[in-house]
Amino acid sequence: MNDCIFCKITNKKLPAKIQYEDELCMAFNDIHPKDRIHILVIPKKHIPTIAYLEDGDEKLMGHLIKIAKELAKKNGCPGYRLTFFVGKEGGQEVFHVHLHLIGK
Ligand code: AMP
Ligand code: ZN
């Protein structure tokens, strides 16, 4: 997606403080952190919202959660929140699926 800011980040056309990257996903610091740790874990594949998930995306989505868990541990978070906002009415602002990892 040419006009998607998170695709631009995965394509390295926009800068981000990258915390993790592999062939399926990327994790980077949220530009407006809500707590000490605020990392977004995103699939490299462009999926606009959770509502657009298709059969076969289960493994990818489980992978995002696993990477978030590992980053929480690496960053010394004793507890944390993992959140998806879904759709405009659900508070979603960037229409490329992202998992918020927010922790103290
Ligand atoms: P939402 O779509 O409401 O789940 O949240 C989008 C999140 O992306 C917000 O927390 C923003 O601060 C964050 N954000 C927007 N643009 C960037 C960017 N260029 N780099 C990092 N985080 C961003
Ligand atoms: Zn995208």
Tab-separated table of N, CA and C and ligand atoms in Angstrom:
chain	number	residue	atom	x	y	z
A	1	MET	N	0.851	-1.211	0.000
A	1	MET	CA	0.000	0.000	0.000
A	1	MET	C	0.879	1.251	0.000
A	2	ASN	N	0.811	2.036	-1.052
A	2	ASN	CA	1.697	3.178	-1.219
A	2	ASN	C	1.509	4.266	-0.174
A	3	ASP	N	0.243	4.491	0.250
A	3	ASP	CA	-0.017	5.620	1.129
A	3	ASP	C	-0.155	5.203	2.592
A	4	CYS	N	0.260	3.991	2.931
A	4	CYS	CA	0.145	3.504	4.308
A	4	CYS	C	1.447	3.801	5.058
A	5	ILE	N	1.338	4.542	6.181
A	5	ILE	CA	2.576	4.937	6.871
A	5	ILE	C	3.297	3.729	7.471
A	6	PHE	N	2.548	2.716	7.900
A	6	PHE	CA	3.233	1.558	8.491
A	6	PHE	C	3.896	0.700	7.397
A	7	CYS	N	3.318	0.638	6.191
A	7	CYS	CA	4.017	-0.012	5.078
A	7	CYS	C	5.291	0.760	4.741
A	8	LYS	N	5.224	2.082	4.849
A	8	LYS	CA	6.427	2.888	4.588
A	8	LYS	C	7.507	2.567	5.609
A	9	ILE	N	7.096	2.326	6.859
A	9	ILE	CA	8.080	1.957	7.890
A	9	ILE	C	8.674	0.577	7.592
A	10	THR	N	7.827	-0.400	7.221
A	10	THR	CA	8.374	-1.741	6.936
A	10	THR	C	9.277	-1.712	5.693
A	11	ASN	N	8.977	-0.797	4.758
A	11	ASN	CA	9.823	-0.673	3.549
A	11	ASN	C	11.015	0.257	3.758
A	12	LYS	N	11.170	0.736	5.008
A	12	LYS	CA	12.289	1.641	5.384
A	12	LYS	C	12.253	2.966	4.611
A	13	LYS	N	11.037	3.377	4.233
A	13	LYS	CA	10.906	4.679	3.571
A	13	LYS	C	10.568	5.770	4.592
A	14	LEU	N	10.179	5.348	5.777
A	14	LEU	CA	9.942	6.266	6.898
A	14	LEU	C	10.758	5.733	8.070
A	15	PRO	N	11.388	6.628	8.844
A	15	PRO	CA	12.198	6.150	9.966
A	15	PRO	C	11.334	5.703	11.149
A	16	ALA	N	11.875	4.785	11.923
A	16	ALA	CA	11.220	4.347	13.163
A	16	ALA	C	12.300	3.757	14.049
A	17	LYS	N	12.024	3.767	15.367
A	17	LYS	CA	12.972	3.143	16.304
A	17	LYS	C	12.606	1.664	16.368
A	18	ILE	N	13.272	0.887	15.525
A	18	ILE	CA	12.911	-0.530	15.368
A	18	ILE	C	13.454	-1.350	16.536
A	19	GLN	N	12.553	-2.128	17.145
A	19	GLN	CA	12.919	-2.982	18.290
A	19	GLN	C	13.118	-4.431	17.865
A	20	TYR	N	12.485	-4.819	16.779
A	20	TYR	CA	12.561	-6.217	16.336
A	20	TYR	C	12.078	-6.286	14.884
A	21	GLU	N	12.664	-7.224	14.133
A	21	GLU	CA	12.207	-7.432	12.760
A	21	GLU	C	12.513	-8.863	12.336
A	22	ASP	N	11.580	-9.490	11.648
A	22	ASP	CA	11.843	-10.765	10.986
A	22	ASP	C	11.062	-10.776	9.674
A	23	GLU	N	10.932	-11.939	9.041
A	23	GLU	CA	10.311	-11.964	7.712
A	23	GLU	C	8.805	-11.687	7.772
A	24	LEU	N	8.203	-11.890	8.938
A	24	LEU	CA	6.750	-11.725	9.067
A	24	LEU	C	6.312	-10.407	9.688
A	25	CYS	N	7.154	-9.863	10.564
A	25	CYS	CA	6.679	-8.710	11.350
A	25	CYS	C	7.793	-7.728	11.667
A	26	MET	N	7.341	-6.581	12.186
A	26	MET	CA	8.284	-5.564	12.651
A	26	MET	C	7.706	-4.955	13.926
A	27	ALA	N	8.582	-4.557	14.837
A	27	ALA	CA	8.142	-3.887	16.068
A	27	ALA	C	8.956	-2.612	16.222
A	28	PHE	N	8.266	-1.510	16.528
A	28	PHE	CA	8.953	-0.223	16.664
A	28	PHE	C	8.238	0.608	17.725
A	29	ASN	N	8.968	1.604	18.251
A	29	ASN	CA	8.402	2.444	19.304
A	29	ASN	C	7.260	3.304	18.755
A	30	ASP	N	6.197	3.402	19.546
A	30	ASP	CA	5.120	4.327	19.194
A	30	ASP	C	5.661	5.757	19.305
A	31	ILE	N	5.296	6.581	18.349
A	31	ILE	CA	5.805	7.955	18.291
A	31	ILE	C	5.237	8.823	19.426
A	32	HIS	N	4.089	8.449	19.971
A	32	HIS	CA	3.487	9.161	21.108
A	32	HIS	C	3.239	8.160	22.234
A	33	PRO	N	4.313	7.773	22.961
A	33	PRO	CA	4.180	6.694	23.961
A	33	PRO	C	3.200	7.039	25.082
A	34	LYS	N	2.370	6.061	25.428
A	34	LYS	CA	1.376	6.240	26.492
A	34	LYS	C	1.932	5.801	27.849
A	35	ASP	N	3.108	5.153	27.843
A	35	ASP	CA	3.730	4.706	29.094
A	35	ASP	C	5.217	4.503	28.819
A	36	ARG	N	5.962	4.023	29.841
A	36	ARG	CA	7.426	3.860	29.655
A	36	ARG	C	7.728	3.030	28.407
A	37	ILE	N	7.027	1.924	28.255
A	37	ILE	CA	7.187	1.089	27.077
A	37	ILE	C	5.910	1.178	26.241
A	38	HIS	N	6.052	1.572	24.997
A	38	HIS	CA	4.915	1.574	24.071
A	38	HIS	C	5.467	1.200	22.697
A	39	ILE	N	5.271	-0.057	22.368
A	39	ILE	CA	5.804	-0.606	21.125
A	39	ILE	C	4.636	-1.088	20.273
A	40	LEU	N	4.731	-0.876	18.966
A	40	LEU	CA	3.730	-1.392	18.031
A	40	LEU	C	4.336	-2.593	17.312
A	41	VAL	N	3.614	-3.704	17.331
A	41	VAL	CA	4.065	-4.901	16.610
A	41	VAL	C	3.125	-5.073	15.425
A	42	ILE	N	3.692	-5.068	14.219
A	42	ILE	CA	2.848	-5.080	13.017
A	42	ILE	C	3.256	-6.207	12.066
A	43	PRO	N	2.285	-6.743	11.338
A	43	PRO	CA	2.656	-7.682	10.278
A	43	PRO	C	3.267	-6.897	9.116
A	44	LYS	N	4.204	-7.499	8.390
A	44	LYS	CA	4.744	-6.812	7.204
A	44	LYS	C	3.694	-6.770	6.093
A	45	LYS	N	2.831	-7.802	6.091
A	45	LYS	CA	1.723	-7.840	5.126
A	45	LYS	C	0.707	-6.748	5.480
A	46	HIS	N	0.245	-6.008	4.496
A	46	HIS	CA	-0.745	-4.959	4.761
A	46	HIS	C	-2.127	-5.577	4.966
A	47	ILE	N	-2.622	-5.467	6.205
A	47	ILE	CA	-4.002	-5.858	6.536
A	47	ILE	C	-4.605	-4.619	7.188
A	48	PRO	N	-5.683	-4.042	6.648
A	48	PRO	CA	-6.164	-2.751	7.158
A	48	PRO	C	-6.611	-2.794	8.623
A	49	THR	N	-7.418	-3.788	8.977
A	49	THR	CA	-7.890	-3.908	10.360
A	49	THR	C	-8.064	-5.393	10.668
A	50	ILE	N	-8.256	-5.683	11.943
A	50	ILE	CA	-8.514	-7.069	12.371
A	50	ILE	C	-9.729	-7.630	11.611
A	51	ALA	N	-10.667	-6.739	11.261
A	51	ALA	CA	-11.877	-7.186	10.555
A	51	ALA	C	-11.563	-7.767	9.180
A	52	TYR	N	-10.380	-7.501	8.664
A	52	TYR	CA	-9.986	-8.007	7.334
A	52	TYR	C	-9.157	-9.283	7.406
A	53	LEU	N	-9.003	-9.856	8.598
A	53	LEU	CA	-8.226	-11.098	8.707
A	53	LEU	C	-8.875	-12.189	7.876
A	54	GLU	N	-8.036	-13.028	7.275
A	54	GLU	CA	-8.527	-14.121	6.432
A	54	GLU	C	-8.075	-15.451	7.001
A	55	ASP	N	-8.713	-16.529	6.528
A	55	ASP	CA	-8.249	-17.866	6.888
A	55	ASP	C	-6.769	-17.956	6.535
A	56	GLY	N	-5.998	-18.474	7.454
A	56	GLY	CA	-4.559	-18.589	7.212
A	56	GLY	C	-3.751	-17.526	7.927
A	57	ASP	N	-4.419	-16.478	8.431
A	57	ASP	CA	-3.695	-15.412	9.147
A	57	ASP	C	-3.491	-15.742	10.628
A	58	GLU	N	-4.026	-16.890	11.080
A	58	GLU	CA	-3.963	-17.215	12.513
A	58	GLU	C	-2.515	-17.288	13.008
A	59	LYS	N	-1.657	-17.934	12.222
A	59	LYS	CA	-0.266	-18.123	12.652
A	59	LYS	C	0.443	-16.764	12.744
A	60	LEU	N	0.200	-15.919	11.762
A	60	LEU	CA	0.788	-14.580	11.750
A	60	LEU	C	0.368	-13.800	12.994
A	61	MET	N	-0.914	-13.850	13.324
A	61	MET	CA	-1.399	-13.073	14.469
A	61	MET	C	-0.864	-13.631	15.789
A	62	GLY	N	-0.744	-14.952	15.865
A	62	GLY	CA	-0.129	-15.563	17.054
A	62	GLY	C	1.326	-15.152	17.174
A	63	HIS	N	1.983	-15.025	16.039
A	63	HIS	CA	3.385	-14.603	16.023
A	63	HIS	C	3.522	-13.188	16.603
A	64	LEU	N	2.615	-12.296	16.248
A	64	LEU	CA	2.676	-10.917	16.776
A	64	LEU	C	2.602	-10.936	18.300
A	65	ILE	N	1.711	-11.771	18.835
A	65	ILE	CA	1.557	-11.841	20.294
A	65	ILE	C	2.829	-12.404	20.938
A	66	LYS	N	3.401	-13.409	20.309
A	66	LYS	CA	4.629	-14.012	20.855
A	66	LYS	C	5.776	-12.988	20.865
A	67	ILE	N	5.906	-12.220	19.791
A	67	ILE	CA	6.969	-11.210	19.735
A	67	ILE	C	6.704	-10.119	20.782
A	68	ALA	N	5.454	-9.724	20.950
A	68	ALA	CA	5.117	-8.725	21.974
A	68	ALA	C	5.508	-9.238	23.362
A	69	LYS	N	5.202	-10.480	23.632
A	69	LYS	CA	5.568	-11.088	24.928
A	69	LYS	C	7.078	-11.058	25.140
A	70	GLU	N	7.832	-11.386	24.106
A	70	GLU	CA	9.303	-11.392	24.221
A	70	GLU	C	9.852	-9.977	24.422
A	71	LEU	N	9.251	-8.996	23.734
A	71	LEU	CA	9.716	-7.615	23.886
A	71	LEU	C	9.370	-7.076	25.278
A	72	ALA	N	8.223	-7.493	25.823
A	72	ALA	CA	7.858	-7.084	27.182
A	72	ALA	C	8.899	-7.605	28.171
A	73	LYS	N	9.284	-8.850	28.008
A	73	LYS	CA	10.287	-9.439	28.900
A	73	LYS	C	11.635	-8.722	28.733
A	74	LYS	N	12.033	-8.524	27.478
A	74	LYS	CA	13.319	-7.865	27.190
A	74	LYS	C	13.374	-6.466	27.798
A	75	ASN	N	12.227	-5.784	27.825
A	75	ASN	CA	12.177	-4.419	28.338
A	75	ASN	C	11.842	-4.349	29.822
A	76	GLY	N	11.782	-5.503	30.473
A	76	GLY	CA	11.599	-5.536	31.927
A	76	GLY	C	10.221	-5.117	32.394
A	77	CYS	N	9.198	-5.396	31.602
A	77	CYS	CA	7.825	-5.064	32.009
A	77	CYS	C	7.267	-6.190	32.879
A	78	PRO	N	6.935	-5.920	34.130
A	78	PRO	CA	6.348	-6.970	34.960
A	78	PRO	C	4.913	-7.293	34.542
A	79	GLY	N	4.233	-6.316	34.020
A	79	GLY	CA	2.865	-6.489	33.510
A	79	GLY	C	2.670	-5.489	32.397
A	80	TYR	N	1.715	-5.765	31.543
A	80	TYR	CA	1.556	-4.901	30.371
A	80	TYR	C	0.198	-5.133	29.724
A	81	ARG	N	-0.133	-4.242	28.770
A	81	ARG	CA	-1.377	-4.383	28.003
A	81	ARG	C	-1.049	-4.688	26.554
A	82	LEU	N	-1.819	-5.562	25.958
A	82	LEU	CA	-1.722	-5.840	24.518
A	82	LEU	C	-3.079	-5.496	23.916
A	83	THR	N	-3.089	-4.535	22.999
A	83	THR	CA	-4.380	-4.011	22.506
A	83	THR	C	-4.390	-3.832	20.997
A	84	PHE	N	-5.518	-4.235	20.402
A	84	PHE	CA	-5.813	-3.887	19.012
A	84	PHE	C	-7.013	-2.943	19.033
A	85	PHE	N	-6.932	-1.819	18.362
A	85	PHE	CA	-8.113	-0.998	18.112
A	85	PHE	C	-8.635	-1.412	16.738
A	86	VAL	N	-9.931	-1.568	16.637
A	86	VAL	CA	-10.494	-2.106	15.387
A	86	VAL	C	-11.530	-1.146	14.809
A	87	GLY	N	-11.191	-0.564	13.658
A	87	GLY	CA	-12.119	0.332	12.963
A	87	GLY	C	-12.130	1.725	13.579
A	88	LYS	N	-12.613	2.671	12.793
A	88	LYS	CA	-12.682	4.073	13.238
A	88	LYS	C	-13.451	4.200	14.549
A	89	GLU	N	-14.569	3.475	14.621
A	89	GLU	CA	-15.423	3.559	15.821
A	89	GLU	C	-14.749	2.918	17.023
A	90	GLY	N	-13.785	2.051	16.775
A	90	GLY	CA	-13.035	1.398	17.862
A	90	GLY	C	-11.779	2.159	18.245
A	91	GLY	N	-11.586	3.333	17.644
A	91	GLY	CA	-10.450	4.171	17.997
A	91	GLY	C	-9.223	3.959	17.129
A	92	GLN	N	-9.364	3.168	16.056
A	92	GLN	CA	-8.210	2.932	15.183
A	92	GLN	C	-7.942	4.149	14.311
A	93	GLU	N	-6.677	4.560	14.261
A	93	GLU	CA	-6.300	5.730	13.460
A	93	GLU	C	-5.415	5.369	12.282
A	94	VAL	N	-4.600	4.336	12.460
A	94	VAL	CA	-3.726	3.888	11.357
A	94	VAL	C	-4.263	2.554	10.859
A	95	PHE	N	-4.615	2.526	9.570
A	95	PHE	CA	-5.306	1.352	9.025
A	95	PHE	C	-4.332	0.345	8.415
A	96	HIS	N	-3.464	-0.126	9.292
A	96	HIS	CA	-2.563	-1.271	9.048
A	96	HIS	C	-2.496	-1.938	10.416
A	97	VAL	N	-2.938	-3.179	10.479
A	97	VAL	CA	-3.043	-3.880	11.783
A	97	VAL	C	-1.783	-3.676	12.622
A	98	HIS	N	-1.978	-3.326	13.903
A	98	HIS	CA	-0.854	-3.177	14.834
A	98	HIS	C	-1.306	-3.536	16.231
A	99	LEU	N	-0.416	-4.226	16.919
A	99	LEU	CA	-0.652	-4.631	18.308
A	99	LEU	C	0.119	-3.668	19.202
A	100	HIS	N	-0.617	-2.954	20.074
A	100	HIS	CA	0.042	-2.068	21.037
A	100	HIS	C	0.551	-2.899	22.210
A	101	LEU	N	1.826	-2.775	22.525
A	101	LEU	CA	2.386	-3.308	23.771
A	101	LEU	C	2.674	-2.092	24.652
A	102	ILE	N	1.923	-1.994	25.754
A	102	ILE	CA	2.054	-0.832	26.642
A	102	ILE	C	2.356	-1.335	28.045
A	103	GLY	N	3.472	-0.873	28.591
A	103	GLY	CA	3.841	-1.350	29.922
A	103	GLY	C	4.709	-0.369	30.681
A	104	LYS	N	4.788	-0.566	31.997
A	104	LYS	CA	5.589	0.298	32.875
A	104	LYS	C	7.000	-0.246	33.037
B	1	AMP	P1	-4.369	3.321	16.609
B	1	AMP	O1	-4.548	3.269	15.109
B	1	AMP	O2	-5.348	4.220	17.282
B	1	AMP	O3	-4.334	1.950	17.234
B	1	AMP	O4	-2.961	3.944	16.946
B	1	AMP	C1	-2.013	4.329	16.015
B	1	AMP	C2	-0.752	4.541	16.791
B	1	AMP	O5	0.297	4.747	15.861
B	1	AMP	C3	-0.783	5.748	17.729
B	1	AMP	O6	-0.463	5.321	19.054
B	1	AMP	C4	0.286	6.677	17.140
B	1	AMP	O7	0.998	7.386	18.133
B	1	AMP	C5	1.175	5.717	16.391
B	1	AMP	N1	1.895	6.272	15.259
B	1	AMP	C6	1.383	7.020	14.254
B	1	AMP	N2	2.347	7.332	13.363
B	1	AMP	C7	3.485	6.728	13.810
B	1	AMP	C8	4.830	6.677	13.316
B	1	AMP	N3	5.194	7.289	12.182
B	1	AMP	N4	5.739	5.982	14.036
B	1	AMP	C9	5.379	5.370	15.187
B	1	AMP	N5	4.133	5.384	15.691
B	1	AMP	C10	3.197	6.062	15.012
B	2	ZN	ZN	0.220	-0.922	5.380
